[in-house]
XYZ file of C-alpha atoms in Angstrom:
653
model
C 10.572 -31.154 -45.704
C 12.531 -32.709 -42.303
C 14.928 -29.548 -42.832
C 11.873 -27.138 -42.369
C 10.446 -29.071 -40.110
C 14.047 -29.027 -37.723
C 14.058 -25.133 -38.061
C 10.859 -24.652 -37.038
C 11.292 -27.175 -34.084
C 14.578 -25.347 -32.788
C 12.947 -21.788 -31.842
C 10.071 -23.756 -30.011
C 12.493 -26.104 -27.815
C 14.598 -22.901 -26.966
C 11.390 -20.921 -25.990
C 10.010 -23.797 -24.127
C 13.725 -24.442 -22.494
C 13.597 -20.455 -21.651
C 10.015 -20.809 -20.057
C 10.970 -23.726 -18.125
C 14.082 -22.359 -16.733
C 12.605 -19.112 -15.719
C 9.544 -20.591 -14.011
C 11.381 -23.212 -12.477
C 14.279 -20.531 -11.480
C 11.707 -18.652 -10.117
C 9.616 -21.402 -8.252
C 12.996 -22.314 -6.716
C 13.706 -18.544 -5.418
C 10.285 -18.042 -4.323
C 10.116 -14.578 -5.987
C 7.738 -12.842 -8.431
C 9.384 -11.474 -11.628
C 9.049 -9.195 -14.223
C 8.716 -10.262 -17.834
C 12.010 -8.760 -19.249
C 13.536 -10.335 -15.996
C 12.625 -13.352 -16.550
C 13.439 -13.325 -20.023
C 16.589 -12.334 -19.891
C 17.147 -15.254 -17.018
C 15.869 -17.804 -19.336
C 18.174 -17.024 -21.998
C 21.137 -16.979 -20.240
C 20.032 -20.432 -18.885
C 19.367 -21.754 -22.209
C 22.947 -20.559 -23.595
C 24.785 -21.834 -20.535
C 22.804 -25.292 -20.825
C 23.728 -25.257 -24.603
C 27.630 -24.776 -23.795
C 27.289 -27.223 -20.951
C 25.569 -29.854 -23.620
C 28.691 -29.035 -25.845
C 31.480 -29.596 -23.771
C 30.136 -33.559 -22.612
C 31.630 -35.049 -25.351
C 30.012 -37.175 -27.905
C 26.385 -37.350 -28.580
C 26.060 -40.718 -27.175
C 26.932 -40.050 -23.864
C 24.692 -36.813 -23.633
C 21.498 -38.740 -22.571
C 22.929 -39.900 -19.254
C 23.791 -36.444 -17.929
C 20.518 -35.091 -19.188
C 19.534 -34.271 -15.338
C 23.117 -32.642 -14.726
C 22.524 -30.540 -17.584
C 19.195 -29.632 -16.807
C 20.147 -29.082 -13.303
C 23.194 -26.740 -13.908
C 20.882 -24.477 -16.235
C 18.115 -23.916 -13.463
C 21.101 -23.372 -11.296
C 22.561 -20.696 -13.517
C 19.159 -19.227 -13.853
C 18.812 -18.622 -10.613
C 22.051 -17.241 -10.064
C 21.497 -14.848 -12.444
C 17.985 -14.178 -11.130
C 19.629 -13.562 -7.377
C 22.433 -11.295 -8.621
C 20.413 -9.571 -10.773
C 17.680 -8.665 -8.098
C 20.263 -7.750 -5.243
C 22.539 -5.569 -8.286
C 19.379 -3.819 -9.864
C 16.074 -4.491 -7.497
C 12.661 -4.180 -9.354
C 11.913 -1.318 -7.075
C 14.740 0.355 -9.188
C 13.791 -0.444 -12.465
C 10.373 1.142 -11.388
C 12.299 4.158 -10.165
C 13.687 4.335 -13.859
C 10.575 4.475 -15.702
C 9.520 6.926 -13.117
C 12.993 9.177 -13.385
C 11.589 12.244 -15.447
C 8.844 12.716 -13.044
C 10.945 12.090 -9.646
C 13.829 14.599 -11.433
C 11.172 17.219 -11.791
C 9.672 16.687 -8.255
C 13.602 16.555 -6.748
C 14.121 20.108 -8.320
C 11.055 21.466 -6.886
C 12.247 20.008 -3.169
C 15.795 21.339 -4.161
C 14.418 24.530 -4.491
C 11.876 24.444 -1.167
C 14.779 23.120 0.702
C 17.047 26.143 -0.039
C 13.905 28.645 0.844
C 13.362 27.075 4.136
C 17.107 26.859 5.033
C 17.221 30.718 4.431
C 14.035 30.916 6.457
C 15.709 28.917 9.180
C 19.223 30.742 8.919
C 17.379 34.546 9.086
C 15.333 33.926 12.226
C 18.727 31.910 13.527
C 17.645 28.454 13.676
C 20.858 26.867 12.416
C 22.369 25.688 16.084
C 18.910 23.733 16.571
C 18.870 22.274 13.365
C 22.693 20.692 13.512
C 21.636 19.644 17.042
C 24.028 21.804 18.873
C 20.914 23.174 21.217
C 17.822 21.365 22.583
C 14.450 22.829 21.815
C 13.519 23.743 25.557
C 16.044 22.147 27.365
C 16.056 22.240 31.088
C 19.410 23.896 31.088
C 18.158 27.525 29.218
C 16.636 30.024 31.197
C 12.763 30.846 30.254
C 13.808 34.408 28.556
C 16.050 32.070 26.326
C 13.282 29.683 25.493
C 10.873 32.093 24.957
C 13.318 33.856 22.662
C 13.575 30.700 20.550
C 10.027 29.925 20.897
C 9.328 33.401 18.881
C 12.290 32.513 16.761
C 10.577 29.883 15.657
C 7.205 31.152 15.665
C 8.314 33.563 12.827
C 10.046 31.099 10.806
C 6.600 28.617 11.054
C 4.698 31.646 9.601
C 6.941 32.529 7.243
C 7.120 29.224 6.192
C 3.716 28.837 4.637
C 0.488 27.355 5.560
C 1.819 23.533 6.030
C 4.489 25.196 8.874
C 1.846 27.105 10.473
C -0.450 23.977 10.783
C 2.415 22.086 12.290
C 3.330 24.546 14.921
C -0.550 24.796 15.767
C -0.648 20.798 15.924
C 2.506 21.065 18.446
C 0.904 24.150 20.455
C -1.572 20.958 22.083
C 1.645 19.022 23.133
C 1.705 20.520 26.642
C 3.480 16.972 27.531
C 6.417 17.615 24.831
C 7.036 20.892 24.405
C 8.055 23.546 27.330
C 5.250 26.453 28.485
C 6.767 29.104 25.904
C 6.828 27.251 22.984
C 3.055 26.288 23.198
C 2.208 29.902 24.248
C 4.138 31.239 21.238
C 2.762 28.619 18.960
C -0.863 28.837 19.873
C -0.146 32.671 18.565
C 0.505 31.206 15.436
C -1.393 32.499 12.173
C -0.765 32.984 8.437
C -2.431 35.332 6.053
C -2.433 35.074 2.263
C -3.582 37.276 -0.636
C -6.608 36.424 -2.178
C -6.610 34.006 -5.039
C -8.147 35.735 -8.747
C -11.921 35.370 -9.569
C -10.816 33.367 -12.685
C -9.279 30.976 -10.665
C -11.783 30.299 -8.125
C -14.480 30.299 -10.743
C -12.580 27.871 -12.708
C -12.567 25.774 -9.314
C -16.134 26.087 -8.770
C -16.953 24.979 -12.063
C -14.806 22.082 -11.809
C -16.281 20.869 -8.665
C -19.734 21.794 -8.832
C -19.948 20.141 -12.506
C -22.054 23.707 -14.120
C -21.628 27.029 -14.333
C -21.314 29.346 -10.807
C -24.445 31.044 -12.261
C -26.441 28.467 -12.684
C -26.161 27.406 -9.169
C -26.024 31.252 -7.544
C -27.829 33.827 -8.272
C -25.309 36.065 -6.534
C -21.927 35.626 -5.911
C -19.474 38.335 -4.311
C -15.925 37.831 -6.176
C -14.114 39.314 -3.317
C -13.512 36.884 -0.933
C -14.927 37.709 2.918
C -11.710 36.166 4.678
C -8.765 34.502 2.602
C -6.577 32.203 4.926
C -3.619 30.044 3.547
C -5.591 26.847 2.682
C -8.915 28.497 1.727
C -10.994 31.708 1.155
C -15.045 32.218 1.893
C -17.132 34.156 -0.251
C -20.643 35.337 0.040
C -23.103 34.228 -2.301
C -26.993 33.933 -2.741
C -28.766 30.591 -3.995
C -31.701 30.554 -6.369
C -34.047 30.320 -3.454
C -32.802 33.384 -1.887
C -30.831 31.883 0.891
C -27.515 33.772 2.067
C -24.380 31.427 2.018
C -20.844 31.389 3.017
C -19.155 29.105 0.312
C -15.447 28.106 1.158
C -13.529 27.308 -1.734
C -10.234 25.662 -1.482
C -7.319 27.312 -3.061
C -6.015 25.966 -6.496
C -3.013 24.159 -5.790
C -3.293 23.640 -2.051
C -3.234 20.130 -1.942
C 0.189 20.100 -4.037
C 1.593 22.306 -1.650
C 0.583 20.632 1.253
C 1.987 17.011 -0.649
C 5.442 18.546 -1.018
C 5.956 20.126 2.263
C 4.781 16.990 3.616
C 7.569 15.208 1.899
C 9.972 17.695 3.111
C 8.718 17.523 6.780
C 8.946 13.533 6.586
C 12.333 14.212 5.480
C 13.945 16.543 7.864
C 12.054 14.685 10.804
C 14.027 11.559 9.747
C 16.870 13.214 9.559
C 16.517 15.171 12.974
C 15.364 11.898 14.485
C 18.878 10.633 13.148
C 21.439 13.236 14.556
C 19.477 15.279 17.168
C 18.728 13.730 21.027
C 16.203 16.197 21.112
C 14.058 15.167 18.227
C 14.259 11.412 19.053
C 13.018 12.033 22.642
C 10.033 14.001 21.034
C 8.947 10.771 18.627
C 9.008 13.340 15.753
C 8.146 10.891 13.667
C 5.232 10.016 15.086
C 4.086 13.313 15.576
C 4.496 13.698 11.548
C 2.688 11.035 10.791
C -0.233 12.008 13.116
C 0.077 15.523 11.429
C -0.213 13.972 8.066
C -3.697 12.072 8.375
C -5.056 15.578 10.132
C -3.757 17.819 7.362
C -5.205 15.308 4.935
C -8.830 15.457 6.436
C -8.771 19.576 6.486
C -8.135 19.006 2.789
C -11.308 17.173 2.085
C -14.153 19.624 2.857
C -16.674 16.622 2.859
C -14.621 15.547 6.197
C -15.633 18.845 7.569
C -19.468 18.748 6.372
C -19.447 15.068 8.345
C -17.798 16.800 11.600
C -20.234 18.629 11.506
C -23.027 16.648 11.089
C -21.673 14.266 13.800
C -21.135 17.139 16.455
C -24.922 17.498 15.933
C -26.201 13.954 16.051
C -23.656 13.440 19.088
C -25.250 16.573 20.936
C -28.945 15.224 19.985
C -27.858 11.462 21.458
C -26.689 12.602 24.597
C -29.327 14.962 25.145
C -27.003 17.890 25.366
C -29.052 21.744 24.723
C -26.243 23.881 23.178
C -26.864 27.372 23.129
C -24.646 27.838 20.074
C -25.406 27.972 16.693
C -23.625 25.927 13.924
C -24.344 26.658 10.205
C -26.217 24.314 8.119
C -24.355 22.463 5.189
C -25.661 22.498 1.839
C -24.375 19.275 0.442
C -25.751 19.384 -2.832
C -23.594 22.493 -3.637
C -20.670 21.157 -1.929
C -17.268 18.809 -2.702
C -14.043 17.698 -1.919
C -12.828 21.411 -2.413
C -16.211 23.435 -2.064
C -18.184 23.749 0.965
C -21.441 25.574 0.805
C -23.170 26.735 4.406
C -25.783 28.776 5.762
C -24.706 32.221 6.356
C -24.399 33.514 10.340
C -24.677 37.165 10.591
C -22.472 38.403 12.959
C -18.789 39.519 13.960
C -15.859 37.316 15.503
C -15.569 37.663 19.282
C -11.978 38.713 18.515
C -13.629 42.105 17.349
C -17.026 42.103 19.078
C -15.955 43.983 22.536
C -17.599 47.034 21.385
C -20.606 45.444 19.962
C -21.371 43.400 23.596
C -20.806 46.668 25.501
C -23.388 48.918 22.863
C -26.030 46.236 22.925
C -25.503 45.743 26.768
C -24.830 41.928 26.370
C -24.089 39.510 29.491
C -20.676 38.794 28.673
C -20.663 36.116 31.444
C -23.442 34.563 30.643
C -21.928 34.352 26.888
C -18.494 32.888 28.354
C -20.557 30.281 30.426
C -22.451 29.291 27.346
C -19.313 28.648 24.804
C -17.614 26.428 27.738
C -20.746 24.485 28.485
C -20.964 23.804 24.925
C -17.538 22.462 24.256
C -17.665 20.692 27.638
C -21.119 19.268 26.361
C -19.175 18.227 23.030
C -16.307 16.470 24.937
C -17.729 14.809 27.810
C -21.140 13.656 26.098
C -21.183 14.019 22.630
C -17.464 12.307 21.961
C -17.031 14.514 18.747
C -15.887 18.079 19.473
C -14.571 21.364 17.737
C -10.566 21.309 18.421
C -10.180 25.015 17.621
C -12.483 27.185 19.168
C -10.490 30.238 19.181
C -11.911 34.120 18.603
C -12.037 33.905 15.313
C -14.251 30.857 14.612
C -16.771 32.221 17.258
C -19.250 34.859 16.058
C -21.141 37.188 18.068
C -24.680 36.720 16.269
C -27.037 39.775 15.297
C -29.905 37.783 17.347
C -27.665 37.992 20.548
C -26.602 34.440 20.248
C -22.937 32.818 19.488
C -22.234 30.999 16.749
C -19.372 28.354 15.846
C -18.005 28.250 12.376
C -14.845 25.928 10.974
C -14.838 22.394 11.490
C -11.886 21.659 9.871
C -10.405 20.349 13.063
C -12.364 18.088 15.112
C -11.228 15.676 18.226
C -13.055 12.450 18.939
C -13.485 10.399 21.760
C -14.701 7.072 22.623
C -17.000 6.135 25.252
C -14.184 5.040 28.027
C -12.414 8.217 27.190
C -14.865 10.578 27.835
C -15.977 8.615 31.239
C -12.241 8.869 32.270
C -12.326 12.528 31.389
C -15.548 13.300 33.468
C -14.001 11.375 36.515
C -10.873 13.179 35.954
C -12.875 16.612 36.497
C -15.026 15.191 38.747
C -11.749 14.791 41.150
C -10.362 18.363 40.571
C -13.875 19.102 41.599
C -13.682 17.102 45.075
C -9.537 17.846 45.194
C -9.142 13.745 45.477
C -5.993 13.252 44.274
C -6.107 9.548 44.608
C -9.090 9.482 41.991
C -7.233 12.370 40.028
C -4.541 9.581 39.815
C -6.888 7.142 39.057
C -8.639 8.648 36.625
C -5.330 9.989 34.865
C -4.332 6.472 34.501
C -7.236 6.002 32.419
C -6.602 8.744 30.219
C -2.769 8.084 29.380
C -0.456 5.435 27.708
C 0.599 3.987 31.044
C 3.997 2.080 31.088
C 4.572 -1.512 32.592
C 6.230 0.326 35.786
C 4.926 2.850 37.447
C 4.925 4.469 41.096
C 1.384 5.055 41.708
C 1.870 6.319 45.175
C 4.542 8.723 43.908
C 2.486 10.207 41.090
C -0.407 10.276 43.879
C 1.894 12.710 45.829
C 2.918 14.609 42.813
C -0.979 14.914 41.943
C -1.563 16.601 45.653
C 1.173 18.952 45.476
C -0.078 20.164 42.057
C -3.668 20.346 43.588
C -2.788 22.020 46.523
C -0.959 24.568 44.340
C -3.709 25.403 41.922
C -7.040 24.372 43.235
C -6.533 24.833 47.182
C -8.842 27.912 48.681
C -7.741 31.330 48.024
C -5.900 30.490 44.878
C -6.682 30.736 41.525
C -6.267 28.713 38.328
C -5.173 29.764 35.250
C -3.874 27.990 32.128
C -0.509 27.442 33.332
C -2.249 24.254 35.281
C -2.692 22.892 31.975
C 0.947 22.861 31.129
C 2.201 21.680 34.547
C 0.005 18.950 34.860
C 1.312 17.744 31.177
C 4.693 17.996 32.202
C 3.849 16.123 35.514
C 2.366 13.517 33.434
C 5.956 13.333 31.162
C 7.759 13.033 34.589
C 6.401 10.108 35.724
C 6.891 8.385 32.252
C 3.152 8.798 31.163
C 2.084 9.282 27.342
C -0.677 11.232 26.505
C -2.776 10.244 23.481
C -3.304 12.683 20.431
C -6.960 12.703 21.201
C -6.649 13.678 24.592
C -3.715 16.523 23.998
C -6.174 17.717 21.309
C -8.786 17.939 24.045
C -7.094 20.053 26.520
C -5.997 22.492 23.696
C -9.364 22.986 22.825
C -10.283 23.695 26.456
C -6.874 26.052 26.586
C -8.091 27.915 23.196
C -11.643 28.055 24.661
C -10.124 29.819 27.688
C -8.261 32.567 25.587
C -11.492 32.668 23.895
C -13.931 33.465 26.765
C -11.298 35.709 28.354
C -12.688 38.076 25.291
C -16.099 38.140 27.055
C -15.091 37.786 30.838
C -11.106 38.834 31.585
C -11.344 37.256 34.832
C -13.381 34.332 33.908
C -12.564 31.046 35.665
C -12.588 28.277 33.400
C -11.677 25.168 35.881
C -14.435 26.446 38.177
C -16.830 26.568 35.753
C -15.618 22.830 34.287
C -15.844 21.460 37.874
C -19.278 22.689 38.220
C -20.286 21.363 34.800
C -18.898 18.006 35.982
C -20.460 18.025 39.076
C -23.676 18.707 37.204
C -23.203 16.075 35.292
C -22.421 13.407 37.690
C -25.891 14.792 39.448
C -28.084 14.178 36.376
C -27.161 10.473 35.943
C -27.593 9.831 39.599
C -31.153 10.858 38.919
C -33.732 8.031 39.278
C -34.702 7.879 35.674
C -30.853 8.064 34.518
C -30.091 5.154 37.368
C -32.892 3.086 36.151
C -32.040 3.617 32.190
C -28.460 2.861 33.024
C -29.285 -0.744 35.124
C -31.651 -1.759 32.314
C -28.992 -1.374 29.754
C -26.593 -3.376 31.788
C -29.064 -5.972 32.567
C -29.645 -6.390 29.192
C -26.141 -6.549 28.195
C -25.123 -8.742 30.539
C -28.491 -11.259 30.266
C -26.634 -13.540 27.459
C -23.662 -14.196 30.050
C -26.105 -14.705 32.751
C -28.010 -17.583 30.962
C -24.649 -19.215 30.083
C -23.005 -18.924 33.496
C -25.007 -21.831 35.145
C -24.003 -24.442 32.824
C -20.393 -23.222 32.433
C -20.027 -23.615 36.615
C -21.609 -27.117 36.159
C -18.963 -28.104 33.623
C -16.177 -26.504 35.335
C -17.370 -28.216 38.612
C -17.702 -31.369 37.200
C -14.442 -31.249 35.482
C -12.834 -30.451 38.917
C -14.561 -33.438 40.564
C -13.602 -35.656 37.966
C -9.784 -34.523 37.846
C -10.413 -33.370 34.140
C -9.555 -29.719 34.952
C -6.936 -28.554 32.894
C -5.343 -25.295 31.558
C -4.684 -24.733 27.758
C -2.035 -21.889 26.755
C -1.677 -21.131 22.995
C 1.522 -20.529 22.071
C 2.397 -18.714 19.006
C -1.322 -17.325 18.937
C -0.130 -14.295 16.738
C -0.093 -15.175 13.144
C 3.387 -12.666 12.531
C 4.757 -15.321 14.895
C 3.591 -18.202 13.408
C 4.770 -16.695 10.051
C 8.605 -16.013 11.855
C 8.959 -19.572 13.002
C 7.428 -21.216 9.707
C 9.975 -19.154 7.876
C 13.131 -20.170 10.079
C 12.138 -23.413 10.174
C 11.949 -23.720 6.306
C 15.468 -22.068 5.785
C 16.647 -24.235 8.540
C 15.533 -27.332 7.004
C 16.570 -26.188 3.742
C 20.065 -25.721 4.929
C 20.341 -28.831 6.756
C 19.079 -30.731 3.451
C 21.325 -28.687 1.168
C 24.111 -29.810 3.624
C 23.275 -33.213 3.371
C 22.695 -33.651 -0.078
C 26.035 -31.887 -0.327
C 27.633 -34.133 2.005
C 26.343 -37.587 0.066
C 27.322 -36.102 -3.444
C 30.874 -35.640 -2.082
C 30.977 -39.293 -1.019
C 29.506 -40.740 -4.075
C 31.713 -38.237 -6.318
C 34.798 -39.984 -3.873
C 33.717 -44.055 -5.149
C 35.589 -45.140 -8.129
C 33.446 -48.053 -8.851
C 31.420 -49.166 -11.835
C 29.790 -49.575 -14.379
C 31.130 -46.488 -15.796
C 28.888 -44.358 -18.146
C 30.659 -41.407 -19.909
C 34.197 -42.266 -20.009
C 35.684 -42.722 -16.467
C 32.349 -41.347 -14.734
C 30.611 -43.908 -12.970
C 26.976 -44.098 -11.810
C 27.522 -43.404 -8.611
C 29.280 -40.074 -9.446
C 26.787 -38.984 -11.880
C 24.452 -39.181 -8.847
C 27.196 -37.290 -7.204
C 27.151 -34.668 -9.791
C 23.162 -34.201 -9.391
C 23.164 -34.292 -5.651
C 25.859 -31.069 -5.860
C 23.574 -29.265 -8.258
C 20.442 -29.924 -6.179
C 22.383 -29.249 -2.893
C 23.686 -25.541 -4.487
C 20.229 -25.087 -5.915
C 18.505 -25.340 -2.197
C 21.570 -23.071 -0.264
C 20.987 -20.554 -3.018
C 17.427 -20.440 -2.318
C 18.182 -19.778 1.675
C 20.966 -16.881 1.084
C 18.506 -15.379 -1.424
C 15.587 -15.771 1.465
C 17.956 -14.162 3.901
C 18.668 -11.563 1.713
C 15.182 -10.286 0.698
C 14.436 -10.485 4.636
C 12.150 -13.438 4.446
C 13.795 -15.257 7.228
């Protein structure tokens, strides 16, 4: 019976010791480890403890050395866990489990790399990618930059939809790229063959949750337009309403994720090895691009964009003469967007129609520009890509705006600053333009405002003096001037100017010599006059008074407290150091490691002194009580120092 109880007790003691050693080591190291690693560490600790116990001599001496044995066991477990984490991190174990999927994705990525490399070589881009030349170098001639821009544009078009979208995004960055690249990238387009009807029908059924025949009375299997990310089909609802159904291409999300992964890797390498990529801040550009591309892949975002533009116009009181299609939310999803069909032709092919019907092109151009400016200045949410294909000439003679996948957003402060900028251009006031520009851009700590004002004065004399005619080069030169003074243009502002540059090319289809700058200046002046009307001024004063009322009510009491403290000599200023939680966390970690190191050193020193003392009584053979305590202190010192070393190696200090 006793023998059976002993056999049962041994596994219990083993498991208990294993759990105790692994949990104690984990707590002392301050890490979270998996169950398998914890079990292995505890097993190593138990085996080491058993070896230490067997080496301690007669059993009568073992109880006195229990603390040393346990300490050594914990120390061995800690060393095992620390070394195993360094040699085989937890993330690596996760990667091993995911290895088949990782290998499959790597094969796909390698094929794509080979395809992109071949495209780059065919278009003569190898020197730039190797860092032998800089895109848009100041030493290159205009003709050389234009040739390089054409090569890059062709390569982006050949590489597919994701890279075309990247080029279109870069075409907004007048502050980063030379004018030749901006102009060339603005011509990027990518046509794709239509998806087979069977795959489109399958996706429709999946997204709508029912067969398309139960939703649509008619559905044209041949797409009206086929783009790189989606295609548009004409259909009719059961109630007879004609609609346009925008359907995302099957697998478009996977293609985008694959290409984004490659773009992130390429941008990282280029930033590491080339000066031009580092100066562009290519990694940050990629992050912004990925966010915008993910938004475009979710058609629910496009529906919300349309609702936001309409709501912003209604709230601001803007009267936009441009029609936008209605969204049928009940028949829309993440990959399907059902819109009211607008009957018309794109402006890109409406020249003959305008002439035949005797429409006033100048009036249509003014309506389009005013609508975009109202969205930018008044609503704060605007169509960021109003190219001729996205603007329709409707059968009613009106203009219609479609495809709201790309929009820009501006807060109230930014909208006010942009309005001030347009007003400064209207008044030819360099000082006001400088002040407005500094509100729009991200300014460095040190900037010569007088030098900036002089440069802006020369800029305005070149483009806005009597007899001169502004044109789209004005935008690129303004952004170049901004970059030369160390100013950074926020992405939302870059999108604003890109929309204005795009709409300029669109209105030129209506009126070849249309002066967009003059119209924008007139628009800004008219908006200011509206704001200075009696009703607007009264409403603004009432809003400001309401917002300040609570402050004004508290002001007398605060003035009284300050004056009383000043009179009694109690006035003081308190400055809170380490107000940021990240700073406090860093200091706590640093002090923690320093204290542990100091305690470990002191304990080791005391332990060494106790070991050197030859005193009585002896406990185990020639081992005295002071030496036993010294052994325990050395074990404790090793544990503390190991904790600090592991903490530093994990980056926790």
